Amino acid sequence: MSTKVLIGAQWGDEGKGKITDILAQQAQVVVRSQGGNNAGHTVEADGVVYKLHLIPSGILNPETLCIVGNGVVIDPKGILEEIRQVQDKGISTDNLKIDARAHVIMPYHIALDGLSEAARGKSEIGTTKKGIGPCYMDKAERCGIRMWDLIHPEVFEQKVRENLEIKNKILKLVYGGETFDADEIIAEYKEYAKKLAPYVADTTVLLYNSIKEGKNVLFEGAQGTLLDLDLGTYPYVTSSHPTAGGACIGSGVGPTLIDDCIGIAKAYTTRVGKGPFPTELFDEVGETIRQKGFEFGTTTGRPRRCGWFDAVIVKYSVRTSGITKLVINKLDTLSGLDRLKICTGYEKDGKVITEFPADLSELALCKPIYEEMDGWDEDISSVTSFDELPQACKDYVNRIEQLCGAFVWMVGVGPGRTQNIIREG
Ligand code: GDP
Ligand code: IMO
Ligand code: MG
């Protein structure tokens, strides 16, 4: 048996969905433990493209139990739509279970996400406007509505009414926005509740029993380390914990039951939304990477900001999540670039620093220090063994491994299930 946590080691969109789908073929259980439908995971399997947001990418494997854990926030309408889309492609969702403790995203969360972003003006975070932050705010405020409440109509009704007393005041008096009608929400969500009730369970028990029975369990991360509420580039972060610790809290599994952590990174760096990005490229090279790598958000369609590989941030992820193995995806996207740059450290006040700074004011003073390497021209998308890769490509991966302090266990050379090279370690 093994329990593996898979996390994003950059700012999200590292190709976690693809790796989860591959590893799910040997896992009996796949678990999502944080985030919501702000995540967008594109999986290509047998020529079919799936865009998943809340449902774990393990769903494509019919034998796999897919758990949406207590730490996830659920938009009922969103997940039902996703269930329908997956079913339309002939995939069963019978193995999907949602924890009764998971919080429900309400329409006022979505409205407040948009209004608070507008009020921030130039300092906006660039959220996905899916209501993620306001839903986690209510969880911390202890007025949130959970899946258990949703499927118990009387409790749900009372909580909606109580919440709207306050939310409508905030919406109207603070933001000058539209208010919500409790009866309308109750009627709409009653229908969602009926459809979702069969999926709701105490998933902490299912998970614990699976681990005790020796099953292989995979925790599928959403977002990435630099978007972590505590460890990321605060305040330009999401409102959950994409680092490995989040997998424990968000699924009700103790740390002694986790065997390993795998970090997923791209061969370069991308970011969606606002916030610092030391190795960002504003030139033609950045545009080439965006077009070749098709770097547009799965959830919002926004162009992703692109830049060179930053070893400081991936090393930071290795340290803060205890990553033992790295996956470097999208190596194929870099084919054809004459020279490549890797950021090995930052220069700050004339000194070299190699640990990611704790605060943005410090990060603002940092300039990336680059090491240049030769690029390669060859199309590597059908290469199947590490040895067959061009020497420059192998050198690039080996240098990343050295700088980040974790074994590069797999490299991605395309979006498909078979376009991944596993290295012996
Ligand atoms: P996630 O949010 O971490 O699951 O990543 P996304 O799915 O949002 O973004 C990664 C994108 O890159 C998806 O469109 C994948 O199909 C694609 N992808 C993943 N790995 C590779 C790779 O090795 N090469 C190429 N060309 N595309 C990849
Ligand atoms: P996956 O799982 C990339 C970013 C948003 C914004 C910030 C806060 O596909 O890697 P939020 O709506 O969460 O309050 O927005 O976080 N963000 C992501 N960026 N990939 C994601 O998920 C993201 N989920 C949120 O763009 O900057
Ligand atoms: Mg994504």
Short mmCIF file of C-alpha atoms and ligand atoms in Angstrom, two decimals:
data_model
loop_
_atom_site.label_atom_id
_atom_site.label_comp_id
_atom_site.label_asym_id
_atom_site.label_seq_id
_atom_site.Cartn_x
_atom_site.Cartn_y
_atom_site.Cartn_z
CA MET A 1 0.00 0.00 0.00
CA SER A 2 1.06 3.58 -0.42
CA THR A 3 -0.36 7.01 0.26
CA LYS A 4 1.01 9.75 -1.94
CA VAL A 5 0.32 13.45 -1.88
CA LEU A 6 0.65 15.16 -5.23
CA ILE A 7 1.05 18.94 -5.13
CA GLY A 8 1.66 21.85 -7.48
CA ALA A 9 5.16 23.24 -6.87
CA GLN A 10 4.64 26.62 -8.58
CA TRP A 11 1.57 28.87 -9.05
CA GLY A 12 -0.84 26.17 -10.25
CA ASP A 13 -1.52 24.63 -13.68
CA GLU A 14 1.60 22.48 -13.52
CA GLY A 15 -0.19 19.52 -15.07
CA LYS A 16 -1.39 17.92 -11.82
CA GLY A 17 -4.53 16.56 -13.50
CA LYS A 18 -2.52 14.65 -16.09
CA ILE A 19 -0.24 13.08 -13.49
CA THR A 20 -3.16 12.22 -11.20
CA ASP A 21 -4.91 10.47 -14.07
CA ILE A 22 -1.77 8.43 -14.79
CA LEU A 23 -1.06 7.52 -11.16
CA ALA A 24 -4.77 6.79 -10.55
CA GLN A 25 -4.35 3.71 -12.69
CA GLN A 26 -2.50 2.17 -9.73
CA ALA A 27 -4.60 3.84 -7.03
CA GLN A 28 -7.81 2.55 -5.53
CA VAL A 29 -8.65 5.94 -4.01
CA VAL A 30 -8.07 9.51 -5.25
CA VAL A 31 -8.80 12.41 -2.91
CA ARG A 32 -9.21 16.16 -3.40
CA SER A 33 -8.65 17.96 -0.12
CA GLN A 34 -8.70 21.71 -0.78
CA GLY A 35 -9.83 24.42 -3.16
CA GLY A 36 -12.96 24.36 -5.25
CA ASN A 37 -13.95 24.93 -8.84
CA ASN A 38 -11.28 27.61 -9.11
CA ALA A 39 -9.10 24.65 -10.13
CA GLY A 40 -9.01 23.56 -13.75
CA HIS A 41 -7.42 20.23 -14.59
CA THR A 42 -7.17 19.17 -18.22
CA VAL A 43 -6.75 15.46 -18.77
CA GLU A 44 -6.30 13.83 -22.15
CA ALA A 45 -7.09 10.15 -22.21
CA ASP A 46 -7.42 8.04 -25.35
CA GLY A 47 -7.80 11.16 -27.47
CA VAL A 48 -10.65 12.58 -25.37
CA VAL A 49 -10.10 15.85 -23.48
CA TYR A 50 -11.69 16.22 -20.03
CA LYS A 51 -11.80 19.51 -18.16
CA LEU A 52 -12.28 18.87 -14.48
CA HIS A 53 -12.68 21.41 -11.70
CA LEU A 54 -13.98 19.70 -8.59
CA ILE A 55 -14.17 16.04 -9.46
CA PRO A 56 -10.84 14.30 -8.83
CA SER A 57 -8.95 13.41 -12.01
CA GLY A 58 -9.06 9.76 -10.88
CA ILE A 59 -12.69 9.61 -12.09
CA LEU A 60 -11.58 8.37 -15.51
CA ASN A 61 -10.53 5.13 -13.90
CA PRO A 62 -13.79 3.21 -13.23
CA GLU A 63 -12.36 1.21 -10.32
CA THR A 64 -11.13 4.26 -8.40
CA LEU A 65 -13.03 5.66 -5.43
CA CYS A 66 -13.00 9.44 -5.83
CA ILE A 67 -13.29 11.48 -2.67
CA VAL A 68 -13.97 15.18 -2.39
CA GLY A 69 -12.76 15.83 1.14
CA ASN A 70 -13.89 18.05 3.99
CA GLY A 71 -11.41 20.81 3.04
CA VAL A 72 -12.95 21.41 -0.39
CA VAL A 73 -15.57 24.09 -1.08
CA ILE A 74 -18.42 22.93 -3.29
CA ASP A 75 -20.48 24.92 -5.74
CA PRO A 76 -23.51 22.58 -6.04
CA LYS A 77 -24.50 23.87 -9.43
CA GLY A 78 -20.89 23.61 -10.64
CA ILE A 79 -20.35 20.06 -9.45
CA LEU A 80 -23.68 18.87 -10.87
CA GLU A 81 -22.78 20.36 -14.22
CA GLU A 82 -19.42 18.62 -14.06
CA ILE A 83 -21.03 15.31 -13.10
CA ARG A 84 -23.30 15.65 -16.12
CA GLN A 85 -20.42 16.45 -18.46
CA VAL A 86 -18.42 13.48 -17.24
CA GLN A 87 -21.44 11.17 -17.51
CA ASP A 88 -22.12 12.45 -21.04
CA LYS A 89 -18.69 11.14 -21.99
CA GLY A 90 -19.67 7.70 -20.73
CA ILE A 91 -17.88 7.92 -17.37
CA SER A 92 -19.70 6.67 -14.29
CA THR A 93 -19.76 8.87 -11.19
CA ASP A 94 -21.00 6.08 -8.91
CA ASN A 95 -17.61 6.09 -7.19
CA LEU A 96 -17.74 9.75 -6.28
CA LYS A 97 -18.16 10.68 -2.61
CA ILE A 98 -18.33 14.16 -1.09
CA ASP A 99 -17.63 14.75 2.57
CA ALA A 100 -20.56 15.96 4.68
CA ARG A 101 -18.28 18.58 6.25
CA ALA A 102 -17.29 20.26 2.97
CA HIS A 103 -18.55 23.83 2.79
CA VAL A 104 -21.06 24.96 0.20
CA ILE A 105 -20.43 27.94 -2.07
CA MET A 106 -23.57 30.09 -2.02
CA PRO A 107 -24.65 32.69 -4.59
CA TYR A 108 -23.74 35.50 -2.21
CA HIS A 109 -20.17 34.16 -2.01
CA ILE A 110 -19.87 34.51 -5.77
CA ALA A 111 -21.37 38.01 -5.69
CA LEU A 112 -19.07 39.06 -2.84
CA ASP A 113 -16.02 37.69 -4.65
CA GLY A 114 -16.75 39.98 -7.61
CA LEU A 115 -17.66 42.99 -5.50
CA SER A 116 -14.66 42.77 -3.18
CA GLU A 117 -12.34 42.42 -6.17
CA ALA A 118 -13.87 45.53 -7.75
CA ALA A 119 -13.49 47.40 -4.45
CA ARG A 120 -9.80 46.50 -4.29
CA GLY A 121 -9.32 48.40 -7.55
CA LYS A 122 -5.71 48.27 -8.69
CA SER A 123 -4.83 45.96 -5.81
CA GLU A 124 -7.23 43.27 -7.00
CA ILE A 125 -6.04 39.68 -6.54
CA GLY A 126 -7.34 38.53 -9.89
CA THR A 127 -9.46 35.75 -8.39
CA THR A 128 -11.43 33.30 -10.49
CA LYS A 129 -14.63 34.91 -9.08
CA LYS A 130 -16.00 31.51 -8.14
CA GLY A 131 -16.74 32.58 -4.55
CA ILE A 132 -13.82 30.64 -3.10
CA GLY A 133 -12.44 33.32 -0.76
CA PRO A 134 -15.84 34.40 0.67
CA CYS A 135 -16.82 30.74 1.26
CA TYR A 136 -13.62 30.02 3.20
CA MET A 137 -14.18 33.32 5.06
CA ASP A 138 -17.53 32.02 6.31
CA LYS A 139 -15.93 28.72 7.28
CA ALA A 140 -13.39 30.60 9.43
CA GLU A 141 -16.14 32.92 10.71
CA ARG A 142 -18.11 29.77 11.67
CA CYS A 143 -21.27 30.74 9.83
CA GLY A 144 -20.66 28.55 6.77
CA ILE A 145 -23.14 26.07 5.33
CA ARG A 146 -21.86 22.53 4.89
CA MET A 147 -22.91 19.65 2.64
CA TRP A 148 -24.63 18.02 5.61
CA ASP A 149 -26.74 21.16 6.06
CA LEU A 150 -27.53 21.26 2.36
CA ILE A 151 -29.11 17.83 2.41
CA HIS A 152 -31.11 18.54 5.59
CA PRO A 153 -33.72 21.04 4.31
CA GLU A 154 -34.82 22.50 7.65
CA VAL A 155 -31.28 23.18 8.81
CA PHE A 156 -30.38 24.55 5.41
CA GLU A 157 -33.35 26.89 5.34
CA GLN A 158 -32.56 28.29 8.76
CA LYS A 159 -28.89 28.82 7.92
CA VAL A 160 -29.66 30.54 4.63
CA ARG A 161 -32.06 32.92 6.37
CA GLU A 162 -29.59 33.67 9.17
CA ASN A 163 -26.77 34.27 6.72
CA LEU A 164 -28.78 36.47 4.42
CA GLU A 165 -29.70 38.80 7.29
CA ILE A 166 -26.06 39.80 7.41
CA LYS A 167 -24.95 39.16 3.82
CA ASN A 168 -27.69 41.31 2.31
CA LYS A 169 -26.61 44.21 4.55
CA ILE A 170 -23.01 43.80 3.45
CA LEU A 171 -23.98 43.46 -0.20
CA LYS A 172 -26.20 46.52 -0.16
CA LEU A 173 -24.70 48.87 2.39
CA VAL A 174 -21.00 48.15 1.98
CA TYR A 175 -20.80 47.42 -1.73
CA GLY A 176 -24.02 48.93 -3.11
CA GLY A 177 -24.75 45.59 -4.78
CA GLU A 178 -27.89 43.50 -5.35
CA THR A 179 -29.39 41.55 -2.46
CA PHE A 180 -30.60 37.91 -2.51
CA ASP A 181 -34.02 36.44 -1.80
CA ALA A 182 -33.89 33.61 0.74
CA ASP A 183 -36.91 31.77 -0.71
CA GLU A 184 -35.41 31.71 -4.18
CA ILE A 185 -32.10 30.33 -2.95
CA ILE A 186 -33.83 27.73 -0.79
CA ALA A 187 -35.98 26.54 -3.69
CA GLU A 188 -33.03 26.38 -6.10
CA TYR A 189 -30.70 24.60 -3.69
CA LYS A 190 -33.39 22.11 -2.65
CA GLU A 191 -33.15 20.67 -6.15
CA TYR A 192 -29.35 20.50 -5.99
CA ALA A 193 -29.58 18.83 -2.58
CA LYS A 194 -31.80 16.05 -3.93
CA LYS A 195 -29.33 15.31 -6.71
CA LEU A 196 -26.25 15.52 -4.52
CA ALA A 197 -27.53 13.61 -1.48
CA PRO A 198 -26.46 10.18 -2.81
CA TYR A 199 -22.87 11.38 -3.05
CA VAL A 200 -22.61 12.76 0.49
CA ALA A 201 -20.81 10.63 3.08
CA ASP A 202 -18.37 10.75 5.96
CA THR A 203 -15.39 10.37 3.68
CA THR A 204 -12.91 10.45 6.57
CA VAL A 205 -14.13 6.96 7.52
CA LEU A 206 -13.98 5.68 3.93
CA LEU A 207 -10.47 6.99 3.61
CA TYR A 208 -9.20 5.68 6.92
CA ASN A 209 -10.59 2.24 6.22
CA SER A 210 -9.09 2.24 2.72
CA ILE A 211 -5.67 3.08 4.13
CA LYS A 212 -5.99 0.42 6.85
CA GLU A 213 -6.98 -2.13 4.20
CA GLY A 214 -3.69 -1.38 2.43
CA LYS A 215 -5.12 0.38 -0.59
CA ASN A 216 -3.12 2.81 -2.71
CA VAL A 217 -4.36 6.32 -2.05
CA LEU A 218 -3.48 9.41 -4.03
CA PHE A 219 -4.17 12.93 -2.80
CA GLU A 220 -4.65 15.18 -5.81
CA GLY A 221 -3.56 18.76 -5.21
CA ALA A 222 -5.23 21.82 -6.64
CA GLN A 223 -3.45 25.17 -7.14
CA GLY A 224 0.21 25.28 -6.02
CA THR A 225 2.60 26.18 -3.19
CA LEU A 226 2.93 29.84 -4.16
CA LEU A 227 -0.87 30.19 -3.95
CA ASP A 228 -1.00 28.71 -0.42
CA LEU A 229 -2.81 30.97 2.04
CA ASP A 230 0.07 30.74 4.54
CA LEU A 231 3.11 29.95 2.45
CA GLY A 232 2.32 31.63 -0.86
CA THR A 233 2.79 35.17 -2.16
CA TYR A 234 0.24 36.59 0.30
CA PRO A 235 -2.13 38.36 -0.31
CA TYR A 236 -1.98 37.21 -3.95
CA VAL A 237 -2.96 33.68 -3.04
CA THR A 238 -6.00 31.47 -2.87
CA SER A 239 -7.83 30.84 0.41
CA SER A 240 -6.84 27.20 1.00
CA HIS A 241 -3.70 25.15 1.60
CA PRO A 242 -2.31 23.56 -1.57
CA THR A 243 0.87 22.47 0.26
CA ALA A 244 1.18 18.89 1.54
CA GLY A 245 -0.08 19.73 5.03
CA GLY A 246 -3.40 20.77 3.47
CA ALA A 247 -3.96 17.22 2.31
CA CYS A 248 -4.11 16.00 5.92
CA ILE A 249 -6.41 18.70 7.26
CA GLY A 250 -8.59 18.68 4.18
CA SER A 251 -9.24 14.95 4.21
CA GLY A 252 -9.11 14.04 7.90
CA VAL A 253 -6.01 11.86 7.57
CA GLY A 254 -3.16 12.10 10.06
CA PRO A 255 0.39 12.87 8.86
CA THR A 256 1.72 9.49 10.04
CA LEU A 257 -0.44 7.86 7.36
CA ILE A 258 1.19 9.75 4.47
CA ASP A 259 4.12 7.98 2.80
CA ASP A 260 5.33 10.35 0.15
CA CYS A 261 4.93 13.71 -1.56
CA ILE A 262 5.37 14.30 -5.27
CA GLY A 263 5.77 17.85 -6.55
CA ILE A 264 4.59 18.80 -10.02
CA ALA A 265 6.28 21.66 -11.89
CA LYS A 266 6.49 22.87 -15.44
CA ALA A 267 9.81 23.23 -17.26
CA TYR A 268 9.14 26.97 -17.07
CA THR A 269 6.86 29.05 -14.81
CA THR A 270 3.33 30.38 -15.28
CA ARG A 271 0.92 32.35 -13.17
CA VAL A 272 -2.72 33.45 -13.63
CA GLY A 273 -4.01 36.50 -11.78
CA LYS A 274 -2.11 39.29 -10.09
CA GLY A 275 0.93 39.23 -7.83
CA PRO A 276 4.70 39.06 -8.02
CA PHE A 277 6.43 36.78 -10.48
CA PRO A 278 10.21 37.34 -10.48
CA THR A 279 11.06 35.45 -13.70
CA GLU A 280 8.12 36.74 -15.76
CA LEU A 281 8.89 37.37 -19.44
CA PHE A 282 7.35 40.33 -21.21
CA ASP A 283 9.07 39.71 -24.53
CA GLU A 284 8.68 37.45 -27.56
CA VAL A 285 10.06 34.46 -25.70
CA GLY A 286 7.23 34.72 -23.16
CA GLU A 287 4.71 34.98 -25.99
CA THR A 288 6.25 31.97 -27.77
CA ILE A 289 5.95 29.88 -24.60
CA ARG A 290 2.33 31.00 -24.11
CA GLN A 291 1.36 30.08 -27.67
CA LYS A 292 3.35 26.84 -27.88
CA GLY A 293 2.30 25.69 -24.42
CA PHE A 294 -1.27 26.89 -24.97
CA GLU A 295 -1.04 28.77 -21.70
CA PHE A 296 -4.62 29.94 -21.21
CA GLY A 297 -6.56 29.23 -18.01
CA THR A 298 -8.78 26.12 -17.96
CA THR A 299 -11.26 27.80 -15.62
CA THR A 300 -11.30 31.43 -16.77
CA GLY A 301 -9.63 31.33 -20.20
CA ARG A 302 -7.28 34.13 -19.13
CA PRO A 303 -3.82 34.17 -20.77
CA ARG A 304 -1.31 32.79 -18.27
CA ARG A 305 1.72 34.92 -17.49
CA CYS A 306 4.85 33.02 -18.57
CA GLY A 307 8.47 33.11 -17.41
CA TRP A 308 11.68 31.14 -16.96
CA PHE A 309 11.98 28.23 -14.55
CA ASP A 310 12.54 29.58 -11.05
CA ALA A 311 14.52 27.10 -8.96
CA VAL A 312 14.11 29.25 -5.84
CA ILE A 313 10.36 28.69 -5.73
CA VAL A 314 10.48 24.99 -6.57
CA LYS A 315 13.17 24.48 -3.92
CA TYR A 316 10.87 26.32 -1.50
CA SER A 317 8.08 23.87 -2.41
CA VAL A 318 10.41 20.92 -1.88
CA ARG A 319 11.20 22.24 1.61
CA THR A 320 7.68 23.24 2.71
CA SER A 321 5.94 20.07 1.51
CA GLY A 322 8.71 17.51 2.00
CA ILE A 323 8.71 16.65 -1.71
CA THR A 324 10.86 13.61 -2.49
CA LYS A 325 10.14 13.36 -6.21
CA LEU A 326 9.54 16.00 -8.85
CA VAL A 327 7.66 15.77 -12.12
CA ILE A 328 8.77 18.32 -14.74
CA ASN A 329 5.99 18.75 -17.31
CA LYS A 330 5.91 20.50 -20.66
CA LEU A 331 9.56 20.01 -21.53
CA ASP A 332 8.35 19.70 -25.14
CA THR A 333 7.12 23.32 -25.07
CA LEU A 334 10.71 24.54 -24.78
CA SER A 335 11.88 22.76 -27.97
CA GLY A 336 13.14 25.26 -30.52
CA LEU A 337 14.32 27.92 -28.08
CA ASP A 338 17.95 28.70 -28.74
CA ARG A 339 18.97 29.52 -25.17
CA LEU A 340 17.22 28.74 -21.91
CA LYS A 341 17.50 30.47 -18.57
CA ILE A 342 17.08 29.05 -15.09
CA CYS A 343 16.77 31.33 -12.09
CA THR A 344 19.22 30.01 -9.50
CA GLY A 345 18.80 32.70 -6.85
CA TYR A 346 17.86 36.33 -6.31
CA GLU A 347 20.08 39.35 -5.84
CA LYS A 348 18.96 41.56 -2.99
CA ASP A 349 20.92 44.56 -1.70
CA GLY A 350 24.05 43.25 -3.41
CA LYS A 351 23.70 39.83 -1.75
CA VAL A 352 22.68 36.51 -3.26
CA ILE A 353 19.70 34.80 -1.64
CA THR A 354 18.47 31.32 -2.48
CA GLU A 355 15.57 31.00 -0.03
CA PHE A 356 12.20 32.40 -1.08
CA PRO A 357 11.50 35.59 0.93
CA ALA A 358 8.70 35.59 3.49
CA ASP A 359 7.21 38.92 2.49
CA LEU A 360 6.35 40.61 -0.77
CA SER A 361 8.15 43.82 0.19
CA GLU A 362 11.37 41.81 0.37
CA LEU A 363 10.55 39.91 -2.82
CA ALA A 364 10.05 43.25 -4.59
CA LEU A 365 13.72 44.05 -3.95
CA CYS A 366 14.88 40.75 -5.46
CA LYS A 367 16.25 40.43 -8.97
CA PRO A 368 16.53 36.99 -10.49
CA ILE A 369 20.01 35.63 -11.13
CA TYR A 370 20.04 33.52 -14.28
CA GLU A 371 22.16 30.71 -15.51
CA GLU A 372 21.99 30.22 -19.27
CA MET A 373 21.89 26.85 -20.92
CA ASP A 374 21.75 25.58 -24.48
CA GLY A 375 18.32 24.81 -25.86
CA TRP A 376 17.40 21.98 -28.25
CA ASP A 377 15.59 21.92 -31.58
CA GLU A 378 14.31 18.38 -31.71
CA ASP A 379 10.63 17.50 -31.32
CA ILE A 380 10.72 15.39 -28.16
CA SER A 381 7.00 14.67 -27.90
CA SER A 382 7.34 10.99 -28.84
CA VAL A 383 10.52 10.23 -26.93
CA THR A 384 9.91 7.41 -24.45
CA SER A 385 13.15 7.12 -22.49
CA PHE A 386 15.30 9.70 -20.73
CA ASP A 387 18.44 8.49 -22.50
CA GLU A 388 16.95 9.25 -25.90
CA LEU A 389 16.37 12.93 -25.09
CA PRO A 390 18.79 15.44 -26.65
CA GLN A 391 21.83 16.04 -24.42
CA ALA A 392 20.86 19.71 -23.85
CA CYS A 393 17.46 18.58 -22.63
CA LYS A 394 18.97 16.06 -20.20
CA ASP A 395 21.40 18.73 -18.94
CA TYR A 396 18.48 21.09 -18.35
CA VAL A 397 16.55 18.52 -16.30
CA ASN A 398 19.64 17.48 -14.35
CA ARG A 399 20.40 21.09 -13.47
CA ILE A 400 16.82 21.59 -12.24
CA GLU A 401 17.20 18.51 -10.06
CA GLN A 402 20.46 19.78 -8.59
CA LEU A 403 19.10 23.24 -7.84
CA CYS A 404 15.75 22.15 -6.40
CA GLY A 405 17.11 19.36 -4.22
CA ALA A 406 14.69 16.60 -5.26
CA PHE A 407 14.93 13.72 -7.72
CA VAL A 408 13.25 14.41 -11.06
CA TRP A 409 11.29 11.22 -11.31
CA MET A 410 9.23 11.96 -14.39
CA VAL A 411 9.30 14.40 -17.28
CA GLY A 412 6.30 15.32 -19.41
CA VAL A 413 6.78 15.63 -23.17
CA GLY A 414 3.12 16.05 -24.15
CA PRO A 415 -0.40 16.20 -22.71
CA GLY A 416 -1.26 12.55 -23.36
CA ARG A 417 -1.19 9.62 -20.96
CA THR A 418 1.75 8.04 -22.74
CA GLN A 419 3.83 11.20 -23.21
CA ASN A 420 5.67 10.90 -19.93
CA ILE A 421 9.13 9.56 -19.26
CA ILE A 422 9.75 7.86 -15.96
CA ARG A 423 13.33 7.75 -14.70
CA GLU A 424 14.73 5.03 -12.51
CA GLY A 425 15.84 6.40 -9.18
P1 GDP B 1 -3.35 21.46 -13.49
O1 GDP B 1 -4.25 22.56 -13.07
O2 GDP B 1 -2.09 21.41 -12.69
O3 GDP B 1 -4.02 20.12 -13.58
O4 GDP B 1 -2.87 21.85 -14.98
P2 GDP B 1 -3.83 22.35 -16.17
O5 GDP B 1 -4.58 21.19 -16.68
O6 GDP B 1 -4.58 23.57 -15.76
O7 GDP B 1 -2.74 22.88 -17.20
C1 GDP B 1 -1.77 22.04 -17.73
C2 GDP B 1 -1.97 21.96 -19.25
O8 GDP B 1 -0.83 21.43 -19.85
C3 GDP B 1 -3.11 21.05 -19.67
O9 GDP B 1 -3.70 21.58 -20.83
C4 GDP B 1 -2.41 19.72 -19.98
O10 GDP B 1 -3.11 18.94 -20.94
C5 GDP B 1 -1.13 20.21 -20.54
N1 GDP B 1 0.04 19.35 -20.27
C6 GDP B 1 0.34 18.65 -19.16
N2 GDP B 1 1.56 18.08 -19.28
C7 GDP B 1 2.03 18.43 -20.49
C8 GDP B 1 3.26 18.18 -21.18
O11 GDP B 1 4.17 17.50 -20.69
N3 GDP B 1 3.38 18.73 -22.42
C9 GDP B 1 2.40 19.50 -22.99
N4 GDP B 1 2.62 20.00 -24.20
N5 GDP B 1 1.24 19.75 -22.37
C10 GDP B 1 1.07 19.23 -21.12
P1 IMO B 2 -5.23 24.62 -10.62
O1 IMO B 2 -5.73 23.58 -9.66
C1 IMO B 2 -3.81 28.69 -11.31
C2 IMO B 2 -5.38 31.81 -8.66
C3 IMO B 2 -6.27 32.87 -9.28
C4 IMO B 2 -5.90 34.06 -8.41
C5 IMO B 2 -5.71 33.44 -7.04
C6 IMO B 2 -6.92 33.56 -6.12
O2 IMO B 2 -5.83 24.55 -11.97
O3 IMO B 2 -3.74 24.68 -10.61
P2 IMO B 2 -9.27 32.32 -6.11
O4 IMO B 2 -10.37 32.29 -7.12
O5 IMO B 2 -8.73 31.00 -5.76
O6 IMO B 2 -9.63 33.12 -4.88
O7 IMO B 2 -8.10 33.17 -6.82
O8 IMO B 2 -5.43 32.06 -7.27
N1 IMO B 2 -5.81 30.41 -8.88
C7 IMO B 2 -5.21 29.57 -9.73
N2 IMO B 2 -4.20 29.77 -10.60
N3 IMO B 2 -4.35 27.46 -11.17
C8 IMO B 2 -5.34 27.24 -10.28
O9 IMO B 2 -5.81 26.01 -10.00
C9 IMO B 2 -5.85 28.33 -9.55
N4 IMO B 2 -6.82 28.47 -8.62
C10 IMO B 2 -6.78 29.74 -8.21
O10 IMO B 2 -5.95 33.07 -10.64
O11 IMO B 2 -4.65 34.58 -8.81
MG MG B 3 -5.21 24.22 -13.85
#
